[in-house]
RNA sequence: GCGGAUGUAGCUCAACUGGUUAGAGCACCGGCUUGUGAUGCCGGGGGUUGGGGGUUCAAGUCCCCUCAUUCGCCCCA
């Protein structure tokens, strides 16, 4: 039946995978905390203008990728396609310019109406950070360092490379655009169809075109770096210096760009070659013009976002379930006594598996499947004598233990 | 939105050029004397072959449509 399938591009994350997602998210939060970031939790939908105004009406996200609907009150609502716009809106709504600089962490689902592929869903998860109110390169170094350490904690440092570029400030970029368009004008007839389109909409994008026809043209195109004014050049050099001092290796990719006008200076991507066409795993940049453009006070910002699904695909890390202790009544009549013991142990911090039915044999088998570290067996003999049988599931050794001393004996299993 | 590939049990796959009640391994459930797990042996459930339509005496096998997955493009995490 059609309706029993998940909607295209959505997925059920079953426990085994869910544990890995959780691990990735927790790792991101943990590392962000070390840098003094605090979590902000913003709505997963906003008035559509929040996104259409910030992302630009001509961007693909706005024109074809937004999940937009009219709610019962007649408002046009959009499921968030990314996090930055919502954070910026929250910054303005809550008058947070009082508390600058702000270092914010967020996580949660995002929505884009796209063609699903490996590592690309219509509902997907991101973690991200934003620094608001810092116009110096120091924030750029900081969040890239944060990103780098986050990926390191996931054991991905060998699978991922950092690509870095600068877009310069507004003046530099305007100058560059003119130079680039001048240059491309000569090759109008040789550019791919897509790039001809980009020529009007988003000329910088032509720089990272994958079409081989464009490649050779682009290779000889003027470079942004040559159009930078003094301040912009200085900014980029400071950033590079900072990263080198921190031993964060990067590749200066002169063709890495961001299309929208409020982006400036730093643009970076952490990419992997193991994800097919969706190689970008974490990406960010500086957006000094964004908050102002939204109608807020002129406030610089920089941030990045990472795709949880993509990271989870790459990480070989398993987030193993902790090994529980099974409490097993050898007879169904002893269930209540087992329940009482289980409850007591749970209150004291142990992870207890207590099955619902089955013979002792069945329950032992289940305990084995659950990877239990120990089993506590309880029958009428034991109840009578106030003891239990404690069995180590790895060695198979078992001993009788007084119920009073049980927890002391279990302490060796408590550490996970 | 555009182009290519794929779609058989929960999973991985089988079924000669279209031909009788669609098979196997793993997984699942039950049993091998009733208070104890990992092997082993025996047995069992589970598929309208993604869905719909067509060709044919006959379709999992051919054709069309649709849905989904997958690999690219666009774009992006």
Short mmCIF file of C-alpha atoms (C1' of nucleotides) in Angstrom, two decimals:
data_model
loop_
_atom_site.label_atom_id
_atom_site.label_comp_id
_atom_site.label_asym_id
_atom_site.label_seq_id
_atom_site.Cartn_x
_atom_site.Cartn_y
_atom_site.Cartn_z
CA UNK A 1 0.00 0.00 0.00
CA UNK A 2 1.37 3.35 -1.07
CA UNK A 3 0.58 5.17 2.13
CA UNK A 4 2.53 2.70 4.23
CA UNK A 5 5.76 3.60 2.50
CA UNK A 6 7.72 6.49 3.85
CA UNK A 7 7.40 9.65 1.78
CA UNK A 8 10.09 9.93 -0.85
CA UNK A 9 13.36 11.14 0.56
CA UNK A 10 12.41 10.41 4.15
CA UNK A 11 13.62 7.44 6.08
CA UNK A 12 13.08 5.52 9.27
CA UNK A 13 16.23 5.58 11.31
CA UNK A 14 16.25 2.27 13.15
CA UNK A 15 17.99 1.94 16.51
CA UNK A 16 21.30 0.66 15.23
CA UNK A 17 21.71 3.64 12.93
CA UNK A 18 20.06 6.02 15.30
CA UNK A 19 22.79 5.36 17.85
CA UNK A 20 25.38 6.48 15.33
CA UNK A 21 23.45 9.66 14.51
CA UNK A 22 23.19 10.40 18.19
CA UNK A 23 26.89 9.86 18.61
CA UNK A 24 27.70 12.26 15.79
CA UNK A 25 25.40 14.92 17.21
CA UNK A 26 26.67 14.50 20.74
CA UNK A 27 30.26 14.69 19.54
CA UNK A 28 29.54 17.93 17.73
CA UNK A 29 27.90 19.44 20.78
CA UNK A 30 30.66 18.26 23.09
CA UNK A 31 33.40 19.77 20.94
CA UNK A 32 31.42 22.99 20.43
CA UNK A 33 31.10 23.35 24.17
CA UNK A 34 34.87 23.28 24.48
CA UNK A 35 34.91 26.39 22.33
CA UNK A 36 32.31 28.09 24.47
CA UNK A 37 29.30 27.48 22.23
CA UNK A 38 25.79 27.15 23.60
CA UNK A 39 22.87 25.45 22.00
CA UNK A 40 20.02 27.38 20.43
CA UNK A 41 16.87 25.54 19.45
CA UNK A 42 14.87 27.28 16.79
CA UNK A 43 11.65 26.29 14.99
CA UNK A 44 11.78 23.89 12.09
CA UNK A 45 9.43 26.15 10.15
CA UNK A 46 9.37 29.88 9.62
CA UNK A 47 7.48 32.40 7.57
CA UNK A 48 8.63 31.80 4.04
CA UNK A 49 10.16 35.26 3.73
CA UNK A 50 12.77 34.35 6.30
CA UNK A 51 14.28 32.05 3.73
CA UNK A 52 13.28 33.68 0.48
CA UNK A 53 14.71 37.02 1.55
CA UNK A 54 17.97 35.66 2.90
CA UNK A 55 18.64 33.04 0.29
CA UNK A 56 17.76 35.29 -2.63
CA UNK A 57 14.78 34.81 -4.88
CA UNK A 58 16.79 33.39 -7.70
CA UNK A 59 18.63 30.74 -5.74
CA UNK A 60 17.76 27.14 -6.43
CA UNK A 61 16.83 26.54 -2.83
CA UNK A 62 14.09 29.11 -3.05
CA UNK A 63 12.88 28.42 -6.56
CA UNK A 64 12.63 24.65 -6.42
CA UNK A 65 13.74 23.17 -3.15
CA UNK A 66 11.58 24.70 -0.45
CA UNK A 67 8.79 22.83 1.28
CA UNK A 68 6.24 25.62 1.41
CA UNK A 69 2.59 25.53 2.42
CA UNK A 70 -0.19 27.82 3.49
CA UNK A 71 -1.33 27.11 7.03
CA UNK A 72 -4.90 27.38 8.32
CA UNK A 73 -4.39 30.97 9.29
CA UNK A 74 -3.42 31.81 5.74
CA UNK A 75 0.28 32.36 6.45
CA UNK A 76 2.85 31.05 4.01
CA UNK A 77 5.15 28.77 5.93
CA UNK A 78 8.34 26.98 4.90
CA UNK A 79 10.08 24.01 6.44
CA UNK A 80 13.61 25.19 7.08
CA UNK A 81 16.08 24.20 4.33
CA UNK A 82 19.05 25.29 6.44
CA UNK A 83 19.79 26.73 9.83
CA UNK A 84 21.50 30.08 9.41
CA UNK A 85 18.45 32.08 8.35
CA UNK A 86 16.48 30.92 11.36
CA UNK A 87 19.31 31.72 13.75
CA UNK A 88 19.63 35.18 12.22
CA UNK A 89 15.89 35.71 12.56
CA UNK A 90 15.99 34.56 16.19
CA UNK A 91 18.86 36.94 16.81
CA UNK A 92 16.77 39.84 15.59
CA UNK A 93 13.49 38.72 17.20
CA UNK A 94 15.07 38.37 20.62
CA UNK A 95 17.12 41.53 20.52
CA UNK A 96 20.30 39.57 21.09
CA UNK A 97 22.58 42.35 19.87
CA UNK A 98 22.77 43.10 23.59
CA UNK A 99 24.76 39.91 24.13
CA UNK A 100 27.29 39.96 21.33
CA UNK A 101 29.44 38.17 20.57
CA UNK A 102 27.25 35.08 20.36
CA UNK A 103 28.49 31.56 19.79
CA UNK A 104 25.62 29.26 18.96
CA UNK A 105 25.27 25.58 18.24
CA UNK A 106 22.19 23.96 16.72
CA UNK A 107 21.09 20.61 15.46
CA UNK A 108 18.00 19.12 13.92
CA UNK A 109 16.13 18.24 10.76
CA UNK A 110 16.21 20.28 7.56
CA UNK A 111 14.01 19.90 4.50
CA UNK A 112 14.72 20.28 0.83
CA UNK A 113 12.61 19.11 -2.05
CA UNK A 114 15.37 17.45 -4.06
CA UNK A 115 15.99 14.25 -5.91
CA UNK A 116 17.18 11.78 -3.27
CA UNK A 117 20.58 10.16 -3.63
CA UNK A 118 23.04 8.50 -1.37
CA UNK A 119 23.70 10.95 1.45
CA UNK A 120 20.97 13.24 0.20
CA UNK A 121 17.47 13.12 1.62
CA UNK A 122 14.49 15.41 1.56
CA UNK A 123 14.47 15.34 5.31
CA UNK A 124 17.98 15.30 6.64
CA UNK A 125 19.84 16.36 9.73
CA UNK A 126 22.44 18.96 10.33
CA UNK A 127 24.51 20.23 13.16
CA UNK A 128 25.84 23.72 12.81
CA UNK A 129 27.49 26.62 14.59
CA UNK A 130 27.26 30.36 14.13
CA UNK A 131 29.36 33.14 15.55
CA UNK A 132 27.64 36.51 15.50
CA UNK A 133 29.23 39.86 16.11
CA UNK A 134 32.86 39.12 15.36
CA UNK A 135 34.22 40.74 12.25
CA UNK A 136 37.80 39.63 12.73
CA UNK A 137 39.43 36.59 11.20
CA UNK A 138 39.75 35.15 14.71
CA UNK A 139 36.22 33.81 14.58
CA UNK A 140 37.00 32.19 11.22
CA UNK A 141 39.99 30.40 12.64
CA UNK A 142 38.00 29.37 15.65
CA UNK A 143 35.10 27.73 13.89
CA UNK A 144 37.32 25.99 11.36
CA UNK A 145 39.39 24.66 14.21
CA UNK A 146 36.18 23.54 15.88
CA UNK A 147 35.07 21.80 12.71
CA UNK A 148 38.41 20.15 12.31
CA UNK A 149 38.44 18.82 15.86
CA UNK A 150 34.87 17.63 15.52
CA UNK A 151 35.79 15.56 12.47
CA UNK A 152 38.90 14.33 14.22
CA UNK A 153 36.79 13.06 17.10
CA UNK A 154 34.80 11.08 14.56
CA UNK A 155 38.04 9.55 13.26
CA UNK A 156 37.53 11.10 9.88
CA UNK A 157 40.67 13.20 9.66
CA UNK A 158 42.26 10.91 7.10
CA UNK A 159 39.21 10.72 4.87
CA UNK A 160 38.52 14.40 4.62
CA UNK A 161 40.27 17.43 3.20
CA UNK A 162 39.64 21.06 3.94
CA UNK A 163 39.23 23.36 0.99
CA UNK A 164 39.45 27.05 1.65
CA UNK A 165 38.96 30.19 -0.33
CA UNK A 166 38.26 33.84 0.12
CA UNK A 167 35.63 35.92 -1.60
CA UNK A 168 37.00 39.18 -0.29
CA UNK A 169 34.88 42.01 0.98
CA UNK A 170 32.10 43.55 -1.03
CA UNK A 171 34.31 45.96 -2.99
CA UNK A 172 36.81 43.28 -3.91
CA UNK A 173 34.10 40.96 -5.03
CA UNK A 174 32.36 43.55 -7.18
CA UNK A 175 35.65 44.31 -8.86
CA UNK A 176 36.30 40.65 -9.40
CA UNK A 177 32.86 40.05 -10.84
CA UNK A 178 33.47 42.69 -13.47
CA UNK A 179 36.81 41.17 -14.39
CA UNK A 180 35.40 37.69 -14.52
CA UNK A 181 32.48 38.69 -16.70
CA UNK A 182 34.85 40.53 -19.02
CA UNK A 183 36.89 37.42 -19.38
CA UNK A 184 33.98 35.02 -19.78
CA UNK A 185 32.39 37.24 -22.37
CA UNK A 186 35.06 36.12 -24.81
CA UNK A 187 34.04 32.49 -24.41
CA UNK A 188 30.31 32.93 -24.53
CA UNK A 189 29.93 30.47 -27.36
CA UNK A 190 32.00 27.75 -25.76
CA UNK A 191 30.44 27.65 -22.30
CA UNK A 192 28.06 24.87 -21.32
CA UNK A 193 24.37 25.55 -21.26
CA UNK A 194 24.29 25.49 -17.48
CA UNK A 195 27.07 28.00 -17.29
CA UNK A 196 25.43 30.32 -19.78
CA UNK A 197 22.54 30.33 -17.39
CA UNK A 198 24.84 31.03 -14.47
CA UNK A 199 26.38 33.91 -16.39
CA UNK A 200 23.30 35.96 -15.59
CA UNK A 201 22.16 34.43 -12.34
CA UNK A 202 25.34 33.64 -10.51
CA UNK A 203 28.57 34.08 -12.47
CA UNK A 204 30.90 33.04 -9.65
CA UNK A 205 29.32 29.60 -9.76
CA UNK A 206 30.85 29.00 -13.16
CA UNK A 207 34.17 28.69 -11.39
CA UNK A 208 33.26 25.34 -9.87
CA UNK A 209 31.41 23.93 -12.87
CA UNK A 210 32.05 20.25 -13.46
CA UNK A 211 31.51 20.43 -17.18
CA UNK A 212 34.82 19.68 -18.94
CA UNK A 213 34.10 22.37 -21.56
CA UNK A 214 33.96 24.95 -18.81
CA UNK A 215 36.98 23.62 -16.98
CA UNK A 216 39.60 24.70 -19.45
CA UNK A 217 38.04 28.14 -19.77
CA UNK A 218 37.82 28.55 -16.02
CA UNK A 219 41.39 27.40 -15.45
CA UNK A 220 42.68 30.49 -17.19
CA UNK A 221 40.14 32.87 -15.73
CA UNK A 222 41.25 35.67 -13.42
CA UNK A 223 41.52 34.65 -9.78
CA UNK A 224 39.66 36.27 -6.94
CA UNK A 225 42.84 36.61 -4.98
CA UNK A 226 44.21 39.09 -7.53
CA UNK A 227 41.22 41.37 -7.09
CA UNK A 228 41.41 41.60 -3.32
CA UNK A 229 42.03 44.99 -1.78
CA UNK A 230 44.54 45.38 1.02
CA UNK A 231 42.17 44.64 3.91
CA UNK A 232 40.71 41.59 2.27
CA UNK A 233 44.11 40.22 1.44
CA UNK A 234 45.23 40.79 5.00
CA UNK A 235 42.15 39.05 6.33
CA UNK A 236 42.83 35.96 4.28
CA UNK A 237 46.50 35.87 5.17
CA UNK A 238 45.70 36.15 8.86
CA UNK A 239 43.27 33.30 8.55
CA UNK A 240 45.76 31.09 6.73
CA UNK A 241 48.46 31.90 9.27
CA UNK A 242 46.17 31.05 12.11
CA UNK A 243 45.27 27.69 10.62
CA UNK A 244 48.91 26.88 9.96
CA UNK A 245 49.82 27.70 13.54
CA UNK A 246 47.14 25.25 14.64
CA UNK A 247 48.45 22.61 12.25
CA UNK A 248 45.20 22.50 10.36
CA UNK A 249 46.10 21.64 6.82
CA UNK A 250 44.02 23.02 3.98
CA UNK A 251 44.00 23.39 0.29
CA UNK A 252 43.49 26.83 -1.19
CA UNK A 253 40.79 26.17 -3.79
CA UNK A 254 40.53 29.28 -5.88
CA UNK A 255 37.32 28.10 -7.46
CA UNK A 256 35.40 27.46 -4.27
CA UNK A 257 32.62 30.07 -4.15
CA UNK A 258 29.36 31.09 -2.60
CA UNK A 259 26.82 32.69 -4.84
CA UNK A 260 24.81 34.95 -2.59
CA UNK A 261 25.70 38.57 -2.07
CA UNK A 262 25.90 38.61 1.69
CA UNK A 263 28.74 36.11 1.70
CA UNK A 264 32.21 37.55 2.02
CA UNK A 265 35.75 36.62 2.88
CA UNK A 266 35.95 33.06 4.08
CA UNK A 267 34.36 30.11 2.29
CA UNK A 268 35.35 26.56 3.16
CA UNK A 269 34.29 22.97 2.70
CA UNK A 270 35.41 19.74 4.25
CA UNK A 271 35.03 17.13 1.55
CA UNK A 272 35.38 13.40 1.12
CA UNK A 273 35.91 11.37 -2.01
CA UNK A 274 33.89 8.47 -0.62
CA UNK A 275 30.42 9.86 -1.06
CA UNK A 276 30.03 10.10 -4.81
CA UNK A 277 28.57 13.36 -5.92
CA UNK A 278 27.76 14.47 -2.40
CA UNK A 279 31.34 14.91 -1.26
CA UNK A 280 30.78 17.93 0.93
CA UNK A 281 30.38 16.89 4.50
CA UNK A 282 30.72 20.18 6.32
CA UNK A 283 30.68 23.63 4.80
CA UNK A 284 30.58 27.19 5.93
CA UNK A 285 31.49 30.75 5.37
CA UNK A 286 31.28 34.33 6.47
CA UNK A 287 28.06 36.25 5.96
CA UNK A 288 28.59 39.75 7.24
CA UNK A 289 25.73 41.19 5.20
CA UNK A 290 23.01 38.72 6.12
CA UNK A 291 21.52 40.10 9.30
CA UNK A 292 21.49 43.60 7.95
CA UNK A 293 19.77 42.41 4.81
CA UNK A 294 17.08 40.78 6.93
CA UNK A 295 16.35 44.09 8.57
CA UNK A 296 18.45 43.68 11.70
CA UNK A 297 21.39 45.70 12.99
CA UNK A 298 24.55 45.47 10.96
CA UNK A 299 26.12 42.38 12.49
CA UNK A 300 28.87 40.20 11.10
CA UNK A 301 28.47 36.46 11.16
CA UNK A 302 30.22 33.27 10.27
CA UNK A 303 29.21 29.65 10.60
CA UNK A 304 29.16 26.17 9.22
CA UNK A 305 26.80 23.24 8.96
CA UNK A 306 27.47 19.55 8.66
CA UNK A 307 25.25 16.77 7.34
CA UNK A 308 24.68 14.05 9.90
CA UNK A 309 23.72 11.39 7.39
CA UNK A 310 26.84 11.97 5.35
CA UNK A 311 29.06 11.88 8.39
CA UNK A 312 27.37 8.72 9.59
CA UNK A 313 27.98 7.10 6.20
CA UNK A 314 31.67 7.86 6.48
CA UNK A 315 32.36 7.04 10.07
CA UNK A 316 33.28 3.48 10.77
CA UNK A 317 32.63 4.14 14.38
CA UNK A 318 30.03 2.00 15.95
CA UNK A 319 28.08 3.41 18.79
CA UNK A 320 27.71 0.19 20.69
CA UNK A 321 24.85 -0.39 23.00
CA UNK A 322 25.99 -0.74 26.57
CA UNK A 323 25.89 -4.30 27.83
CA UNK A 324 22.94 -4.85 30.14
CA UNK A 325 22.52 -7.30 32.99
CA UNK A 326 19.71 -9.80 32.59
CA UNK A 327 17.44 -10.60 35.49
CA UNK A 328 15.91 -14.01 34.94
CA UNK A 329 13.16 -15.63 36.96
CA UNK A 330 13.65 -19.34 36.44
CA UNK A 331 9.94 -19.77 36.76
CA UNK A 332 7.07 -17.52 35.82
CA UNK A 333 5.90 -17.53 39.48
CA UNK A 334 9.13 -15.85 40.45
CA UNK A 335 8.56 -12.96 38.10
CA UNK A 336 7.46 -10.47 40.77
CA UNK A 337 10.53 -11.15 42.88
CA UNK A 338 12.69 -10.67 39.80
CA UNK A 339 10.86 -7.46 39.02
CA UNK A 340 11.58 -6.10 42.48
CA UNK A 341 15.27 -6.88 42.17
CA UNK A 342 15.40 -5.39 38.68
CA UNK A 343 13.72 -2.22 39.88
CA UNK A 344 16.15 -1.81 42.74
CA UNK A 345 19.14 -2.26 40.48
CA UNK A 346 17.74 0.14 37.89
CA UNK A 347 17.29 2.79 40.56
CA UNK A 348 20.95 2.35 41.36
CA UNK A 349 22.10 2.93 37.82
CA UNK A 350 22.39 -0.54 36.34
CA UNK A 351 21.03 -1.41 32.92
CA UNK A 352 18.68 -4.28 33.41
CA UNK A 353 16.98 -6.53 30.88
CA UNK A 354 13.90 -8.21 32.26
CA UNK A 355 11.99 -10.24 29.73
CA UNK A 356 8.24 -10.64 29.70
CA UNK A 357 7.87 -14.36 29.32
CA UNK A 358 9.55 -17.61 28.47
CA UNK A 359 11.34 -20.43 30.21
CA UNK A 360 14.71 -19.98 31.83
CA UNK A 361 16.23 -21.39 28.68
CA UNK A 362 14.44 -18.87 26.50
CA UNK A 363 15.44 -16.04 28.75
CA UNK A 364 19.06 -17.10 28.82
CA UNK A 365 19.06 -17.28 25.07
CA UNK A 366 17.60 -13.81 24.88
CA UNK A 367 20.15 -12.56 27.38
CA UNK A 368 22.87 -13.91 25.15
CA UNK A 369 21.40 -12.21 22.10
CA UNK A 370 21.17 -8.96 23.98
CA UNK A 371 24.87 -9.20 24.64
CA UNK A 372 24.25 -9.19 28.38
CA UNK A 373 27.37 -9.06 30.45
CA UNK A 374 25.85 -11.03 33.32
CA UNK A 375 22.67 -12.82 34.29
CA UNK A 376 20.98 -12.88 37.66
CA UNK A 377 18.95 -16.04 38.07
CA UNK A 378 16.25 -16.27 40.62
CA UNK A 379 14.16 -19.33 41.54
CA UNK A 380 12.16 -20.41 44.54
CA UNK A 381 15.20 -21.93 46.24
CA UNK A 382 17.09 -18.66 45.95
CA UNK A 383 14.15 -16.61 47.09
CA UNK A 384 13.80 -18.79 50.13
CA UNK A 385 17.46 -18.27 51.00
CA UNK A 386 17.64 -14.60 50.04
CA UNK A 387 20.28 -15.21 47.42
CA UNK A 388 20.58 -15.04 43.66
CA UNK A 389 22.73 -16.88 41.15
CA UNK A 390 25.05 -14.48 39.40
CA UNK A 391 26.40 -15.76 36.13
CA UNK A 392 29.07 -14.10 34.07
CA UNK A 393 27.94 -14.41 30.48
CA UNK A 394 31.42 -14.35 29.01
CA UNK A 395 33.13 -16.90 31.22
CA UNK A 396 30.04 -18.88 32.10
CA UNK A 397 31.10 -18.98 35.73
CA UNK A 398 28.35 -18.61 38.27
CA UNK A 399 28.09 -18.21 42.00
CA UNK A 400 25.49 -17.80 44.69
CA UNK A 401 25.36 -14.36 46.16
CA UNK A 402 23.43 -12.86 49.02
CA UNK A 403 20.84 -10.40 47.78
CA UNK A 404 22.21 -7.85 50.23
CA UNK A 405 25.64 -7.98 48.67
CA UNK A 406 24.43 -8.14 45.08
CA UNK A 407 25.16 -4.59 44.10
CA UNK A 408 28.67 -4.74 45.41
CA UNK A 409 29.31 -7.74 43.19
CA UNK A 410 27.75 -5.98 40.24
CA UNK A 411 29.90 -2.90 40.54
CA UNK A 412 32.45 -4.48 38.26
CA UNK A 413 29.81 -4.48 35.52
CA UNK A 414 28.67 -0.93 36.11
CA UNK A 415 31.48 0.76 34.26
CA UNK A 416 30.71 1.00 30.62
"C1'" G B 1 13.57 19.63 -12.87
"C1'" C B 2 16.93 16.38 -16.63
"C1'" G B 3 19.58 11.61 -18.15
"C1'" G B 4 21.16 6.20 -17.19
"C1'" A B 5 20.59 1.56 -14.18
"C1'" U B 6 17.66 -1.39 -10.95
"C1'" G B 7 13.05 -3.40 -8.22
"C1'" U B 8 11.63 -11.62 -6.51
"C1'" A B 9 10.38 -13.61 1.44
"C1'" G B 10 12.91 -9.13 7.11
"C1'" C B 11 18.21 -9.47 4.51
"C1'" U B 12 21.49 -11.53 0.31
"C1'" C B 13 20.30 -13.90 -3.99
"C1'" A B 14 18.20 -18.22 -7.54
"C1'" A B 15 14.30 -19.63 -11.22
"C1'" C B 16 17.32 -22.35 -19.35
"C1'" U B 17 15.46 -19.20 -24.99
"C1'" G B 18 7.95 -16.81 -21.35
"C1'" G B 19 5.57 -23.02 -19.60
"C1'" U B 20 2.74 -26.78 -14.23
"C1'" U B 21 1.63 -25.51 -6.46
"C1'" A B 22 8.32 -19.07 -7.25
"C1'" G B 23 13.42 -21.82 -4.47
"C1'" A B 24 17.99 -21.40 -1.16
"C1'" G B 25 21.08 -19.35 2.72
"C1'" C B 26 20.78 -16.11 6.81
"C1'" A B 27 17.10 -14.19 10.16
"C1'" C B 28 12.46 -15.33 12.81
"C1'" C B 29 9.16 -18.93 15.65
"C1'" G B 30 8.64 -23.92 17.95
"C1'" G B 31 10.79 -28.73 19.61
"C1'" C B 32 15.19 -32.07 21.13
"C1'" U B 33 11.86 -34.50 29.00
"C1'" U B 34 9.63 -29.75 32.36
"C1'" G B 35 15.58 -24.09 36.85
"C1'" U B 36 20.53 -21.84 32.71
"C1'" G B 37 22.90 -19.02 26.63
"C1'" A B 38 26.74 -19.29 22.32
"C1'" U B 39 27.24 -24.73 18.59
"C1'" G B 40 24.23 -29.33 16.71
"C1'" C B 41 19.65 -31.93 15.04
"C1'" C B 42 14.26 -31.79 13.70
"C1'" G B 43 10.03 -28.96 12.40
"C1'" G B 44 7.22 -24.30 11.20
"C1'" G B 45 5.42 -19.43 9.58
"C1'" G B 46 6.36 -15.87 5.89
"C1'" G B 47 6.14 -13.75 -1.14
"C1'" U B 48 -0.99 -11.08 -5.11
"C1'" U B 49 7.74 -11.57 -7.92
"C1'" G B 50 6.99 -2.67 -6.02
"C1'" G B 51 1.89 -1.17 -8.08
"C1'" G B 52 -1.49 -0.78 -12.47
"C1'" G B 53 -2.56 -1.95 -17.50
"C1'" G B 54 -1.41 -4.72 -22.06
"C1'" U B 55 0.50 -8.89 -25.48
"C1'" U B 56 -0.08 -14.44 -25.11
"C1'" C B 57 -3.21 -20.71 -24.58
"C1'" A B 58 0.51 -19.30 -20.70
"C1'" A B 59 4.48 -13.65 -17.76
"C1'" G B 60 8.75 -13.06 -12.17
"C1'" U B 61 10.45 -13.52 -17.37
"C1'" C B 62 7.99 -9.33 -23.26
"C1'" C B 63 5.59 -4.01 -23.92
"C1'" C B 64 3.50 0.62 -21.70
"C1'" C B 65 2.45 3.66 -17.41
"C1'" U B 66 3.36 4.61 -12.37
"C1'" C B 67 5.98 4.37 -7.66
"C1'" A B 68 10.56 3.67 -5.25
"C1'" U B 69 15.79 2.91 -5.00
"C1'" U B 70 20.53 3.88 -7.11
"C1'" C B 71 24.47 6.56 -10.21
"C1'" G B 72 25.25 11.22 -12.52
"C1'" C B 73 23.57 16.68 -13.86
"C1'" C B 74 21.48 21.12 -11.50
"C1'" C B 75 22.11 22.51 -6.48
"C1'" C B 76 23.76 21.49 -1.92
"C1'" A B 77 25.29 19.21 4.19
#
